[in-house]
Coordinates of C-alpha atoms in Angstrom, one line a residue:
X6 CA 216.8 145.8 48.2
X7 CA 218.6 145.5 51.9
X8 CA 216.8 147.3 55.0
X9 CA 218.4 148.1 58.2
X10 CA 216.4 147.4 61.3
X11 CA 217.6 149.5 63.8
X12 CA 215.8 147.8 67.3
X13 CA 216.4 146.8 71.1
X14 CA 216.0 147.5 74.8
X15 CA 212.6 145.6 75.8
X16 CA 210.6 142.9 73.7
X17 CA 208.3 145.0 72.4
X18 CA 210.4 147.0 70.0
X19 CA 212.3 143.9 69.2
X20 CA 208.9 142.0 68.4
X21 CA 207.8 144.6 66.2
X22 CA 212.0 145.1 65.1
X23 CA 211.5 141.5 63.9
X24 CA 207.5 141.1 63.0
X25 CA 208.4 144.1 60.6
X26 CA 211.7 142.5 59.4
X27 CA 209.6 139.0 58.3
X28 CA 207.2 140.9 56.3
X29 CA 210.1 142.5 54.5
X30 CA 212.0 139.1 54.2
X31 CA 208.5 137.5 52.8
X32 CA 208.8 140.1 50.4
X33 CA 212.2 139.3 49.1
X34 CA 213.9 142.1 51.1
X35 CA 217.2 141.1 52.6
X36 CA 217.2 142.5 56.3
X37 CA 219.8 143.3 58.2
X38 CA 219.5 144.3 62.5
X39 CA 221.3 146.8 64.2
X40 CA 220.8 146.6 68.2
X41 CA 222.8 147.4 71.3
X42 CA 224.8 145.0 74.1
X43 CA 222.6 146.1 76.4
X44 CA 219.1 145.1 76.7
X45 CA 217.3 141.6 75.0
X46 CA 218.6 142.9 71.2
X47 CA 221.5 139.9 71.1
X48 CA 219.1 137.3 72.8
X49 CA 216.1 137.5 70.9
X50 CA 217.8 138.5 67.7
X51 CA 220.1 135.6 67.6
X52 CA 219.3 134.0 65.0
X53 CA 219.0 137.1 62.5
X54 CA 222.1 138.8 60.8
X55 CA 223.2 141.4 63.1
X56 CA 225.5 143.9 64.4
X57 CA 225.8 144.8 68.2
X58 CA 227.1 148.1 69.5
X59 CA 227.2 150.0 72.7
X60 CA 224.9 152.9 73.8
X61 CA 222.7 153.3 77.0
X62 CA 219.7 154.5 77.4
X63 CA 219.1 157.9 79.0
X64 CA 217.5 157.8 82.7
X65 CA 219.2 160.4 84.6
X66 CA 222.6 162.3 84.6
X67 CA 225.0 159.7 85.5
X68 CA 223.3 158.0 81.8
X69 CA 223.7 160.9 79.6
X70 CA 227.6 160.8 80.7
X71 CA 228.3 157.5 79.7
X72 CA 226.1 158.0 76.4
X73 CA 228.3 161.2 75.4
X74 CA 231.3 158.7 76.1
X75 CA 230.6 156.7 73.5
X76 CA 228.5 158.5 71.1
X77 CA 231.3 159.8 68.9
X78 CA 233.3 155.8 68.5
X79 CA 229.3 154.7 68.3
X80 CA 228.7 157.0 64.9
X81 CA 231.8 155.8 63.8
X82 CA 230.7 152.2 64.1
X83 CA 227.2 152.7 62.7
X84 CA 229.1 154.3 59.6
X85 CA 231.1 151.5 58.9
X86 CA 228.6 149.4 59.1
X87 CA 226.3 151.5 56.5
X88 CA 229.9 151.5 54.4
X89 CA 229.8 147.9 54.0
X90 CA 226.1 147.5 53.4
X91 CA 225.2 150.1 51.0
X92 CA 221.0 150.1 52.9
X93 CA 218.5 151.1 50.9
X94 CA 216.1 152.2 53.9
X95 CA 216.8 152.5 57.9
X96 CA 214.0 151.8 59.8
X97 CA 213.8 152.8 63.7
X98 CA 211.2 151.3 65.8
X99 CA 211.4 154.2 68.7
X100 CA 213.2 152.9 71.0
X101 CA 216.9 154.4 72.2
X102 CA 219.2 152.1 70.0
X103 CA 217.3 153.3 67.2
X104 CA 219.1 156.9 67.8
X105 CA 222.5 156.5 66.3
X106 CA 221.6 154.6 63.6
X107 CA 218.7 157.0 62.1
X108 CA 221.0 159.7 63.1
X109 CA 223.3 158.6 60.9
X110 CA 221.5 157.4 58.2
X111 CA 219.8 160.9 58.1
X112 CA 223.3 162.2 57.7
X113 CA 224.6 159.7 55.1
X114 CA 221.0 161.0 53.2
X115 CA 219.7 157.2 53.3
X116 CA 216.1 157.1 53.3
X117 CA 214.7 156.5 56.9
X118 CA 211.5 155.4 59.3
X119 CA 210.5 156.0 62.5
X120 CA 207.8 153.8 63.9
X121 CA 206.3 154.4 67.1
X122 CA 204.6 152.4 69.0
X123 CA 203.5 153.8 72.2
X124 CA 200.1 156.9 72.9
X125 CA 203.3 158.8 74.2
X126 CA 206.1 159.2 72.2
X127 CA 209.4 158.7 73.7
X128 CA 212.2 161.1 73.3
X129 CA 214.2 159.5 70.5
X130 CA 211.2 159.9 68.4
X131 CA 210.4 163.7 69.5
X132 CA 214.1 163.8 68.4
X133 CA 214.0 162.6 65.1
X134 CA 210.7 163.0 63.7
X135 CA 211.5 166.3 62.0
X136 CA 214.2 164.7 60.2
X137 CA 213.3 161.3 59.0
X138 CA 211.1 161.0 56.3
X139 CA 208.6 158.6 57.0
X140 CA 207.0 158.9 60.9
X141 CA 205.1 156.2 61.1
X142 CA 202.6 155.8 64.2
X143 CA 200.3 153.1 65.5
X144 CA 198.0 155.6 67.4
X145 CA 196.0 158.6 66.5
X146 CA 196.9 160.5 69.7
X147 CA 200.8 159.4 69.2
X148 CA 199.8 161.6 66.2
X149 CA 198.4 164.5 68.1
X150 CA 201.0 164.5 70.6
X151 CA 204.0 164.4 67.9
X152 CA 202.0 166.5 65.3
X153 CA 203.5 164.6 62.6
X154 CA 203.5 160.9 61.2
X155 CA 200.6 158.4 59.7
X156 CA 198.9 156.4 61.9
X157 CA 199.0 152.4 60.5
X158 CA 198.1 150.4 63.6
X159 CA 200.8 148.1 65.2
X160 CA 201.7 144.7 63.0
X161 CA 201.1 141.5 64.7
X162 CA 203.8 138.1 64.7
X163 CA 202.6 135.7 62.4
X164 CA 202.2 133.6 64.8
X165 CA 199.6 135.8 66.5
X166 CA 197.5 136.2 62.9
X167 CA 197.4 132.2 62.7
X168 CA 196.2 131.2 65.7
X169 CA 192.6 129.8 67.0
X170 CA 191.7 130.4 70.1
X171 CA 189.6 128.4 72.6
X172 CA 186.7 130.8 73.6
X173 CA 185.1 128.2 75.6
X174 CA 184.7 129.0 79.5
X175 CA 186.4 125.4 81.1
X176 CA 185.2 124.2 84.3
X177 CA 188.8 125.6 85.4
X178 CA 189.8 128.9 83.7
X179 CA 193.4 129.4 82.8
X180 CA 194.8 133.0 83.4
X181 CA 198.1 134.0 82.5
X182 CA 199.9 136.8 84.5
X183 CA 202.7 138.3 82.4
X184 CA 205.3 141.6 83.5
X185 CA 206.7 141.8 80.1
X186 CA 209.0 140.8 78.3
X187 CA 211.6 141.8 81.4
X188 CA 209.3 140.6 84.2
X189 CA 207.7 142.0 87.4
X190 CA 208.0 141.4 90.5
X191 CA 205.1 143.3 91.7
X192 CA 203.0 141.1 89.4
X193 CA 204.9 137.5 90.0
X194 CA 204.4 138.5 93.8
X195 CA 200.5 138.9 93.0
X196 CA 199.7 135.8 90.5
X197 CA 201.4 133.2 92.9
X198 CA 198.6 134.8 96.3
X199 CA 196.1 134.7 93.6
X200 CA 196.7 130.7 92.9
X201 CA 197.0 130.6 96.6
X202 CA 193.5 132.0 97.2
X203 CA 191.7 130.5 93.9
X204 CA 192.4 127.1 93.6
X205 CA 189.2 127.0 91.2
X206 CA 191.8 128.5 88.6
X207 CA 194.5 127.9 86.6
X208 CA 197.1 129.8 86.3
X209 CA 200.1 130.5 84.1
X210 CA 202.8 133.1 84.9
X211 CA 205.6 134.6 82.8
X212 CA 208.0 135.7 86.0
X213 CA 211.2 137.1 83.6
X214 CA 214.6 135.7 84.1
X215 CA 215.2 138.7 86.9
X216 CA 213.5 137.2 89.8
X217 CA 213.1 133.3 88.4
X218 CA 215.7 132.2 91.2
X219 CA 213.8 133.4 93.5
X220 CA 210.3 132.0 92.9
X221 CA 211.0 128.5 90.4
X222 CA 210.7 126.8 94.1
X223 CA 207.0 127.8 94.6
X224 CA 204.9 124.5 94.0
X225 CA 201.3 124.7 93.9
X226 CA 198.6 122.4 91.8
X227 CA 197.2 124.8 89.8
X228 CA 200.4 126.8 88.9
X229 CA 203.1 127.0 86.1
X230 CA 205.8 129.3 86.5
X231 CA 207.8 130.3 83.3
X232 CA 210.9 132.4 83.2
X233 CA 210.6 133.3 79.7
X234 CA 209.3 132.2 75.8
X235 CA 209.1 133.8 72.5
X236 CA 206.4 131.1 72.0
X237 CA 203.5 133.3 73.1
X238 CA 201.0 131.9 70.7
X239 CA 200.7 128.5 72.4
X240 CA 200.1 130.5 75.4
X241 CA 197.7 132.6 74.7
X242 CA 195.6 129.7 72.7
X243 CA 193.8 128.7 76.2
X244 CA 194.3 131.9 78.1
X245 CA 190.5 132.8 79.0
X246 CA 192.3 136.1 81.1
X247 CA 195.6 138.0 81.2
X248 CA 197.0 139.9 84.2
X249 CA 199.7 142.0 82.3
X250 CA 201.8 145.5 82.3
X251 CA 200.4 147.3 78.8
X252 CA 203.4 147.4 77.0
X253 CA 201.3 148.6 73.3
X254 CA 202.1 145.3 71.6
X255 CA 200.9 143.1 74.0
X256 CA 197.6 145.2 74.0
X257 CA 197.5 144.5 70.5
X258 CA 197.7 140.7 70.6
X259 CA 194.9 140.9 73.8
X260 CA 192.8 143.2 71.4
X261 CA 193.0 140.8 67.8
X262 CA 192.8 137.7 70.1
X263 CA 189.7 138.9 72.0
X264 CA 191.3 138.4 75.5
X265 CA 190.0 139.9 79.0
X266 CA 192.7 141.7 80.6
X267 CA 193.5 142.8 83.9
X268 CA 195.8 145.7 83.2
X269 CA 198.3 147.5 85.9
X270 CA 200.5 149.9 83.9
X271 CA 204.3 149.8 84.7
X272 CA 204.5 153.0 86.7
X273 CA 207.5 154.1 86.6
X274 CA 207.6 153.8 82.7
X275 CA 208.2 157.2 80.7
X276 CA 205.9 159.8 80.7
X277 CA 203.1 157.2 82.1
X278 CA 203.2 155.9 78.9
X279 CA 201.8 152.3 79.8
X280 CA 199.3 153.8 81.5
X281 CA 198.0 155.8 78.3
X282 CA 198.5 152.5 76.2
X283 CA 196.3 151.7 78.3
X284 CA 193.5 153.8 78.1
X285 CA 193.3 153.2 74.6
X286 CA 192.3 149.5 75.0
X287 CA 190.0 149.9 78.2
X288 CA 187.0 148.5 76.3
X289 CA 187.3 144.5 77.5
X290 CA 189.4 145.5 80.2
X291 CA 190.0 147.0 83.7
X292 CA 193.0 149.4 84.5
X293 CA 193.9 149.2 87.9
X294 CA 197.2 151.4 89.6
X295 CA 200.0 149.6 90.3
X296 CA 199.0 150.9 93.9
X297 CA 195.3 149.9 93.4
X298 CA 196.4 146.0 92.7
X299 CA 195.4 144.1 95.8
X300 CA 194.8 140.2 95.6
X301 CA 191.0 141.5 97.1
X302 CA 190.8 143.6 94.1
X303 CA 192.2 141.5 91.2
X304 CA 190.1 138.5 93.1
X305 CA 186.8 140.5 92.0
X306 CA 188.0 142.1 88.6
X307 CA 188.5 138.4 87.2
X308 CA 185.0 137.3 88.7
X309 CA 183.6 140.2 87.0
X310 CA 184.9 139.2 83.7
X311 CA 184.3 135.8 83.5
X312 CA 181.1 136.2 85.2
X313 CA 178.7 136.0 81.7
X314 CA 180.0 133.0 80.1
X315 CA 177.8 134.2 76.8
X316 CA 179.1 137.6 77.0
X317 CA 182.7 136.3 77.3
X318 CA 182.2 133.9 74.5
X319 CA 180.9 136.6 72.3
X320 CA 183.9 139.1 72.8
X321 CA 186.2 136.5 72.2

């Protein structure tokens, strides 16, 4: 059996696709990936058997024109891939790189599955959900909004499932600041200021590659800066608290590992879906809008979440 997984865009969608692919490969299924040239797909799937095509996410009228200009050649390109690979199933992870591969599969009557990982379904999911064979959802809120689909939760990476995290609060707790796969300038700036203001804590900040050159020279004894990593298990293993955006996959990992979180949803996420993701995981977390996230408020939140050692370790 051969399965095509269409994924791309942000790390959350790609890691989801790769997690599904790894699960299938462990069962003896042959897996082929399709991703776009834009985004992190080519980087994160570099060790996998992957086809790359050109397409655009749509955030404005100019993007509509770009997407339409490449739609027909992209459709033909994906059609040729399927004629070579003859997949038994095509799986999409809900992001815009899933759109054309799923559409071509529907046209060819190849069985299809769409996996929507956010509480608020994206445009691609809304557009295609009535035509695919199986709609899978991570959250009941998504089913309420979409009207169709089976809720099955979020599959986690094997490295996360196997992780045994250190739940003891040390004399110098470790705080992780991360802005998702593409980083976040605002969270990085706040993290550096927190490290300056709270020398009694150790900080690791995953900055993202976009702003790495602007912050890589910062030196503090209690601060480690990392541009990007795929080995989150190693970092989580000694993390006592995380300050992060609210991508669904990251939230599922925090919840599974029992890491308390201060969540600052990306304010420009489509349909504000990160905020609604955060609401689903609000137990053990403090949610702040980016406009509310000052250094003083974050310091208060850190001290509140780590104040009661016994309660913290019971939740871990």
